[in-house]
Coordinates of C-alpha atoms in Angstrom, one line a residue:
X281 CA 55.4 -73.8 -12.0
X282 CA 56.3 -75.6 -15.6
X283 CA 57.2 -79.4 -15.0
X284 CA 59.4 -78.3 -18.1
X285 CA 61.8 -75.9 -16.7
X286 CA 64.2 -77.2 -14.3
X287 CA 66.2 -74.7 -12.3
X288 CA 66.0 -71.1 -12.7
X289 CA 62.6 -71.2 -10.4
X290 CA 62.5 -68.0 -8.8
X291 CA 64.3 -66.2 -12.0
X292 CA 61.0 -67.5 -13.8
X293 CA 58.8 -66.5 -10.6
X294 CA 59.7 -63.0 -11.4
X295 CA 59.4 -63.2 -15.3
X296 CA 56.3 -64.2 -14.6
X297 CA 54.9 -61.6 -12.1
X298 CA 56.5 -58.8 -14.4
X299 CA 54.4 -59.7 -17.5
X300 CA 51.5 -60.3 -14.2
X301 CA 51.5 -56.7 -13.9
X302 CA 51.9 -55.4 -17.5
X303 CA 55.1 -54.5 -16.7
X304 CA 57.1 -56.0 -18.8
X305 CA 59.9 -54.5 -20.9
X306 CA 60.8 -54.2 -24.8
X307 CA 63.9 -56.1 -23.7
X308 CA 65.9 -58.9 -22.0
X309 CA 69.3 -59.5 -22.3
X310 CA 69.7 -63.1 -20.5
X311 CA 73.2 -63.5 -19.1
X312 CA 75.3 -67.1 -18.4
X313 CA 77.6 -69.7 -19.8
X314 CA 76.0 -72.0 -22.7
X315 CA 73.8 -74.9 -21.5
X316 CA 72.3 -73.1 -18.2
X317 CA 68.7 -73.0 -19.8
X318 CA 68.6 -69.2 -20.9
X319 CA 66.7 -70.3 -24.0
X320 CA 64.7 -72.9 -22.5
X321 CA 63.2 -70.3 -19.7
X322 CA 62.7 -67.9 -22.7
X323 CA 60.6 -70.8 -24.3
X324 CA 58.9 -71.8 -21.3
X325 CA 58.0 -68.1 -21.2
X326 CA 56.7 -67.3 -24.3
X327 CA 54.7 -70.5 -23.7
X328 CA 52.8 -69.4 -21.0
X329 CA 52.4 -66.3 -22.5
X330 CA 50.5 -67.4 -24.7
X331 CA 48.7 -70.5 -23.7
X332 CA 44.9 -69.6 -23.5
X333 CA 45.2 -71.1 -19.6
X334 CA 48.5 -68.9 -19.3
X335 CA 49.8 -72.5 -17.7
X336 CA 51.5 -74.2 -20.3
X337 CA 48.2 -76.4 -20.6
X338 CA 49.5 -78.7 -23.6
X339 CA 45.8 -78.3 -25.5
X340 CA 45.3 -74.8 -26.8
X341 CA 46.3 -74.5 -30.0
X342 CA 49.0 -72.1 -29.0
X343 CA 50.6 -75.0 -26.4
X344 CA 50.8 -77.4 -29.7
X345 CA 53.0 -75.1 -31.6
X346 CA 54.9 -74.7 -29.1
X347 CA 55.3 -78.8 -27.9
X348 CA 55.5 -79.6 -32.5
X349 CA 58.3 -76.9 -32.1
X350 CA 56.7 -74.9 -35.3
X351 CA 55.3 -71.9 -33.5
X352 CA 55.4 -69.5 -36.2
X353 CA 55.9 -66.3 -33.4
X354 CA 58.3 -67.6 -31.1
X355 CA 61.4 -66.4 -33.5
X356 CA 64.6 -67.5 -33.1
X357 CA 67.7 -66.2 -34.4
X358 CA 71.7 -67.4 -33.7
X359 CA 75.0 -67.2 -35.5
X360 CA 75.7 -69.1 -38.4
X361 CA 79.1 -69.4 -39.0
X362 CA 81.1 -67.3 -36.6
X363 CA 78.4 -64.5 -37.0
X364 CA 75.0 -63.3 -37.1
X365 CA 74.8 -61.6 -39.9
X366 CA 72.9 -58.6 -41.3
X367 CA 70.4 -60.8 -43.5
X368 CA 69.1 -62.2 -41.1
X369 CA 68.2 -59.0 -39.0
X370 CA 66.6 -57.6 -42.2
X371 CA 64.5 -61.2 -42.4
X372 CA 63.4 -61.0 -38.4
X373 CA 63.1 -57.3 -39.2
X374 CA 60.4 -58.1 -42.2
X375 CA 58.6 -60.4 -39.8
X376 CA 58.4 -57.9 -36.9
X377 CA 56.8 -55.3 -39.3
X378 CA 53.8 -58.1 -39.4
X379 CA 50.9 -59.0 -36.6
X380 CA 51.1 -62.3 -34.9
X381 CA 50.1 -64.8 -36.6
X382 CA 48.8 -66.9 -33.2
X383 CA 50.1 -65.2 -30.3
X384 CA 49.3 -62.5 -28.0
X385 CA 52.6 -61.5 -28.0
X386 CA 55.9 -62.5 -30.6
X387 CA 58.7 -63.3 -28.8
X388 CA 62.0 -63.4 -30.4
X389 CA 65.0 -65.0 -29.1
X390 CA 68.1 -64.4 -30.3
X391 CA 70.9 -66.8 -29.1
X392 CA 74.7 -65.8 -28.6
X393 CA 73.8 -61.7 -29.2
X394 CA 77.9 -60.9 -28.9
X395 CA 78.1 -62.2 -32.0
X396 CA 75.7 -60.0 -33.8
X397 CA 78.2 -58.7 -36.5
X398 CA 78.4 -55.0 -36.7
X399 CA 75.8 -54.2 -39.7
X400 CA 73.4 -56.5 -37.5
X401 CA 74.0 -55.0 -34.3
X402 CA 73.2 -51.3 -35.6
X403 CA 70.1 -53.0 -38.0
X404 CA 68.9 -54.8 -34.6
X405 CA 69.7 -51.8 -32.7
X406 CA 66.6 -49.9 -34.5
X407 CA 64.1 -52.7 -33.3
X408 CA 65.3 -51.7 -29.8
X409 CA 64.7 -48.1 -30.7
X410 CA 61.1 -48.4 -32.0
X411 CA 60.0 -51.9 -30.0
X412 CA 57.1 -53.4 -31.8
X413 CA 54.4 -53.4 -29.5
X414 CA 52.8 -56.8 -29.6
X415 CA 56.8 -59.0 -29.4
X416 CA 59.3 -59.5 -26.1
X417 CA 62.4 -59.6 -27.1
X418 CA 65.4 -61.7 -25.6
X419 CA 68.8 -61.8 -26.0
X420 CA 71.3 -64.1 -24.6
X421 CA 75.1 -64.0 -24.1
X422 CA 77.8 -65.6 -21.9
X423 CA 79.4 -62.1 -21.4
X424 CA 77.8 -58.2 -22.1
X425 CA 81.5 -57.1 -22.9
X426 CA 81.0 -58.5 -26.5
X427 CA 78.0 -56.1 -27.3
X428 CA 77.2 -53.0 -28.6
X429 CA 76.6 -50.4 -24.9
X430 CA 73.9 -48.9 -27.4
X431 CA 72.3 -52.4 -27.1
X432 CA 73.6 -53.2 -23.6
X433 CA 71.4 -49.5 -22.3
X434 CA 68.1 -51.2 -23.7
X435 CA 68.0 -54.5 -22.5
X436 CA 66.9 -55.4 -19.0
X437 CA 69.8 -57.8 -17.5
X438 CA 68.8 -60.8 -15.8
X439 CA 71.9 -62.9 -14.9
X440 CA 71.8 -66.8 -14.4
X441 CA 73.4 -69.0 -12.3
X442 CA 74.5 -72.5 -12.4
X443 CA 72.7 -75.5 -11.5
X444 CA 72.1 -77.4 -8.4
X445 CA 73.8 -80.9 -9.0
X446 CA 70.2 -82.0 -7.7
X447 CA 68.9 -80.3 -10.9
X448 CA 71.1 -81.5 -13.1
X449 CA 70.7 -84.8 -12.0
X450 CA 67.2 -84.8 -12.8
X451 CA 67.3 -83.0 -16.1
X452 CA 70.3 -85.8 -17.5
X453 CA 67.6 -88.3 -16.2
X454 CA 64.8 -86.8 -18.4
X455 CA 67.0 -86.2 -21.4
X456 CA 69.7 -88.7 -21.7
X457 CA 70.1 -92.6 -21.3
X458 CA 73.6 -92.5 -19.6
X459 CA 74.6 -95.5 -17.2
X460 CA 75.2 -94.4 -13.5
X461 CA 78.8 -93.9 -13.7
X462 CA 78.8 -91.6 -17.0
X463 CA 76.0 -89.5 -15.6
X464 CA 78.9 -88.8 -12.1
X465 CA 81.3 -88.0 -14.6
X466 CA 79.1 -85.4 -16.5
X467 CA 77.5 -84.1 -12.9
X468 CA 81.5 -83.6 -11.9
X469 CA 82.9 -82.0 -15.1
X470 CA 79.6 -79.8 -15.7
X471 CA 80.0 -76.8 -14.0
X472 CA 76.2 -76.5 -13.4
X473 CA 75.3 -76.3 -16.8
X474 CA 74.5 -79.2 -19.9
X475 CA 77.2 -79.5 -21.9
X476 CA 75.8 -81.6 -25.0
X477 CA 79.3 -83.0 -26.4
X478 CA 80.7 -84.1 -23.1
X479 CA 77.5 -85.6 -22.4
X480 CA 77.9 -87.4 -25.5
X481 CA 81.1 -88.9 -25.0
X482 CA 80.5 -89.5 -21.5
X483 CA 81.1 -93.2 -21.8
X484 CA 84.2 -93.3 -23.5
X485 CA 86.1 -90.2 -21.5
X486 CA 85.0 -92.9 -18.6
X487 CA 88.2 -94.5 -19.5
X488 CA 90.2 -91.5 -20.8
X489 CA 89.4 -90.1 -17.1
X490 CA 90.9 -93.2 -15.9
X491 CA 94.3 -93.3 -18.0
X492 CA 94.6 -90.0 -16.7
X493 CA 94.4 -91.5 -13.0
X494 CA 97.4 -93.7 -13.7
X495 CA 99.8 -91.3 -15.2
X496 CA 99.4 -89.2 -12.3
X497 CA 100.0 -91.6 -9.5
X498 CA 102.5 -93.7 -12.0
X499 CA 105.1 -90.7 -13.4
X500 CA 108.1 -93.6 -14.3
X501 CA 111.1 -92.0 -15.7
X502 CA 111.2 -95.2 -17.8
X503 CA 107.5 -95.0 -18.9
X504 CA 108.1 -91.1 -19.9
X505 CA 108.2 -92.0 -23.8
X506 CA 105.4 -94.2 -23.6
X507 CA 103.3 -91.3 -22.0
X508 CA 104.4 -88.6 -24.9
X509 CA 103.4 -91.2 -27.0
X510 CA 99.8 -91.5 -25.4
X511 CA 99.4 -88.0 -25.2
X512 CA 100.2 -87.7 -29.3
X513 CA 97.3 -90.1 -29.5
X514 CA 95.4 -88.3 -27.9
X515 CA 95.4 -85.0 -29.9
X516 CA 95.0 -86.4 -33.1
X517 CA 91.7 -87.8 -31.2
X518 CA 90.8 -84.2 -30.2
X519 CA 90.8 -85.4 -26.6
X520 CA 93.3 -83.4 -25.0
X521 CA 91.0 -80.5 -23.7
X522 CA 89.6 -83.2 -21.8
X523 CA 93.1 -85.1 -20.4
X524 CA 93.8 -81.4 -19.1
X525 CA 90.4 -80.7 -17.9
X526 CA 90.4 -84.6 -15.8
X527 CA 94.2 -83.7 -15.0
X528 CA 92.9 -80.3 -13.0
X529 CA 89.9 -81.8 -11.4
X530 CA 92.0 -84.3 -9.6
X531 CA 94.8 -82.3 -8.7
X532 CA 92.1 -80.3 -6.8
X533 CA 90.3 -82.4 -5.8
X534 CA 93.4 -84.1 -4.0
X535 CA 94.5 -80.6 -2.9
X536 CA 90.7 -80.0 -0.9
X537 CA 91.1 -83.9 0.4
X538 CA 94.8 -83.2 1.8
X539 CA 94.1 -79.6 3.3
X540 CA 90.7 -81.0 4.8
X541 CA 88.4 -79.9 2.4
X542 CA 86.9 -83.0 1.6
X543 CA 83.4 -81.1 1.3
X544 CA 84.3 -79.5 -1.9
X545 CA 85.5 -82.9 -3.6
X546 CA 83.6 -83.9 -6.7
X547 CA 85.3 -87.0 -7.7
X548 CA 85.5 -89.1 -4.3
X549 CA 86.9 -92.0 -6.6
X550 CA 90.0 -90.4 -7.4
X551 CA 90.8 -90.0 -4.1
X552 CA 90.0 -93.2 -3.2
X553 CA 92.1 -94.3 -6.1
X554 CA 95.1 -92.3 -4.8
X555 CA 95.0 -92.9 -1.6
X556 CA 95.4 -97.2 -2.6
X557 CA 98.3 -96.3 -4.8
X558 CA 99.8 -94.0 -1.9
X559 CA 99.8 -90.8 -3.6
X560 CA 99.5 -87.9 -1.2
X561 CA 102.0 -85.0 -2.0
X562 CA 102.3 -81.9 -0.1
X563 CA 99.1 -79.6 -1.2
X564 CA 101.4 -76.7 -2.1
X565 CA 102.8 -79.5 -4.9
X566 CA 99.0 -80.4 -5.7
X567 CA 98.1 -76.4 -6.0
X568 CA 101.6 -75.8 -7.9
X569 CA 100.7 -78.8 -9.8
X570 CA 97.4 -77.7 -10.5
X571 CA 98.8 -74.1 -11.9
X572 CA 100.8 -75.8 -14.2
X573 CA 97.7 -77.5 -16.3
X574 CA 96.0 -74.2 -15.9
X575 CA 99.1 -72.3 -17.7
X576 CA 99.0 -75.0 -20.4
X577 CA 95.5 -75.0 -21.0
X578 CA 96.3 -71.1 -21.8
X579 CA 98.7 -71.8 -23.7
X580 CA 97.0 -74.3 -25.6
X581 CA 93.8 -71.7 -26.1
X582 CA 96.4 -68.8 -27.2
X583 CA 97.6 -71.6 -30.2
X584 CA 100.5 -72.7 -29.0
X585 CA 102.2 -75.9 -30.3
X586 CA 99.2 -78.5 -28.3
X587 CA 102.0 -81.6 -28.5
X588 CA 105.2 -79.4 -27.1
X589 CA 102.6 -77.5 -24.8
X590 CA 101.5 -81.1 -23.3
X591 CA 104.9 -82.7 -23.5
X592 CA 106.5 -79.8 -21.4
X593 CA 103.9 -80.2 -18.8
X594 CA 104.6 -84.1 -18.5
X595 CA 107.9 -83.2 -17.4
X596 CA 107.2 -80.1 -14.9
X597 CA 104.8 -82.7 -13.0
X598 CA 107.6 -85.2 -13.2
X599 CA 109.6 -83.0 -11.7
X600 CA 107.2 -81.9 -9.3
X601 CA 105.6 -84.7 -8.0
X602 CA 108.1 -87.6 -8.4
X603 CA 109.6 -87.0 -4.7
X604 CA 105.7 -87.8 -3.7
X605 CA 104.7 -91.1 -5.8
X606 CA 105.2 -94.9 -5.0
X607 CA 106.6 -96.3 -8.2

């Protein structure tokens, strides 16, 4: 197996044996949330495909274009804007009417295929009518409901899951430089699955995580103003995706901890942290608690006012878990 692909081992097992057998179709359409490694298994692919060793060997000429990036028939094709528009179906089309320059076989990728705008979707919909011959042919999207069925019917399916946190682990080892306690945050916030910008501001949400620690355990009446203050701060940062997203984790977390769950914890530091401030509210206050920042995340991602949205919530949880805090 590749030493470049991590995770996704047996999905790639039977990639593999498929285009073993000469049995592999026109089509893929490679289902999953972003940063699984749908394009990376698609690359890893079309590698071996093509490698003269069919191993990925790293010396045919075939492996170099691949490893300088520059492989002129491994095609890829993704939004620009909000869109992928028709242009750039005619281009890929235009190429596709070509031989290989290199490669047994093409393969094109194209990235985020529910936002193939119309035009492009019925343009790209012809390819998959009249599949050239010598080219594979991969989609990827986090959901089929955005895509043409006439596109859906042609395409194999192959669905991904997420990530072991063993496998994570290992790929933010290989690809990052984080310090130990940035790489837990990432490996509890991840969801299975890279996800560049919080790994980028891993080290500085460190803190944000913790903030959001202490107005949880420390809801003071008196401090109330300070907090809407805070929170104002923290949406003209852009940061308040992530004060929800820390708020929800430990809410459940503390709910698992406090039903005896403790299994299904990911951030054992907050509980520790609550636990040596006293904090331990009933779990249906947690689980209420927890439905609230769910209900304003919504309302957040449905454009409500982010500042009101927020500022209400402060004061359900006061009121919710005030009767449970040591102040």
């Amino acid at each position: 197996m590749s030493q470049i692909l991590v995770g996704h081992q047996e999905i790639f097992r039977q990639l593999w044996a498929t285009h073993q057998a000469d049995r592999l179709p026109s089509a893929y359409l490679f289902l999953g949330p972003k940063g699984l490694g749908k394009s990376t298994v698609t690359r890893v692919l079309a590698q071996r495909i093509n490698c003269d060793l069919g191993q990925e060997c790293g010396v045919c000429e075939n492996c170099r274009l691949f490893a300088s990036g520059s492989h002129p028939d491994f095609l890829v094709v993704g939004p620009t804007g909000k869109q992928i528009k028709i242009a750039q179906i005619q281009g890929l089309i235009g190429t596709l009417n070509l031989k290989p320059m290199y490669a047994k076989k093409r393969v094109v990728l194209v990235k985020e295929a529910d936002k193939l705008g119309l035009e492009a979707a019925n343009a790209f919909l012809k390819v998959l009518e009249e599949p050239p011959l010598d080219s594979l042919l991969v989609l990827t999207s986090e959901d089929e409901h955005g895509l043409l069925e006439t596109l859906l019917s042609r395409c194999q399916k192959v669905s991904f899951g997420p990530l072991s946190r063993l496998e994570l682990a290992q790929l933010l080892e290989a690809r990052t430089q984080l310090e130990p306690e940035a790489m837990e945050l990432v490996l509890a916030y991840s969801e299975g699955r890279l996800r560049k910008e919080l790994i980028e501001k891993a080290p500085e949400l460190l803190g944000l995580e913790g903030q959001v620690g202490q107005l949880l355990f420390r809801l003071d009446p008196a401090k109330l103003v300070d907090q809407m203050e805070w929170l104002e701060s923290l949406i003209k940062q852009g940061l308040e995706g992530y004060f929800l997203e820390f708020l929800a984790r430990w809410l459940r977390d503390l709910s698992f901890e406090f039903s005896g769950q403790s299994e299904r914890v990911r951030r054992p530091a907050a509980v520790a942290l609550a636990r040596s401030q006293g904090f331990e509210p009933p779990v249906p206050v947690l689980l209420d608690a927890f439905t609230q920042v769910g209900e304003t995340q919504g309302a957040i991602y449905a454009q409500a006012g982010k500042l009101l949205a927020l500022e209400g919530l402060l004061l359900r949880l006061h009121h919710l878990l005030q009767g449970a805090l040591v102040l």
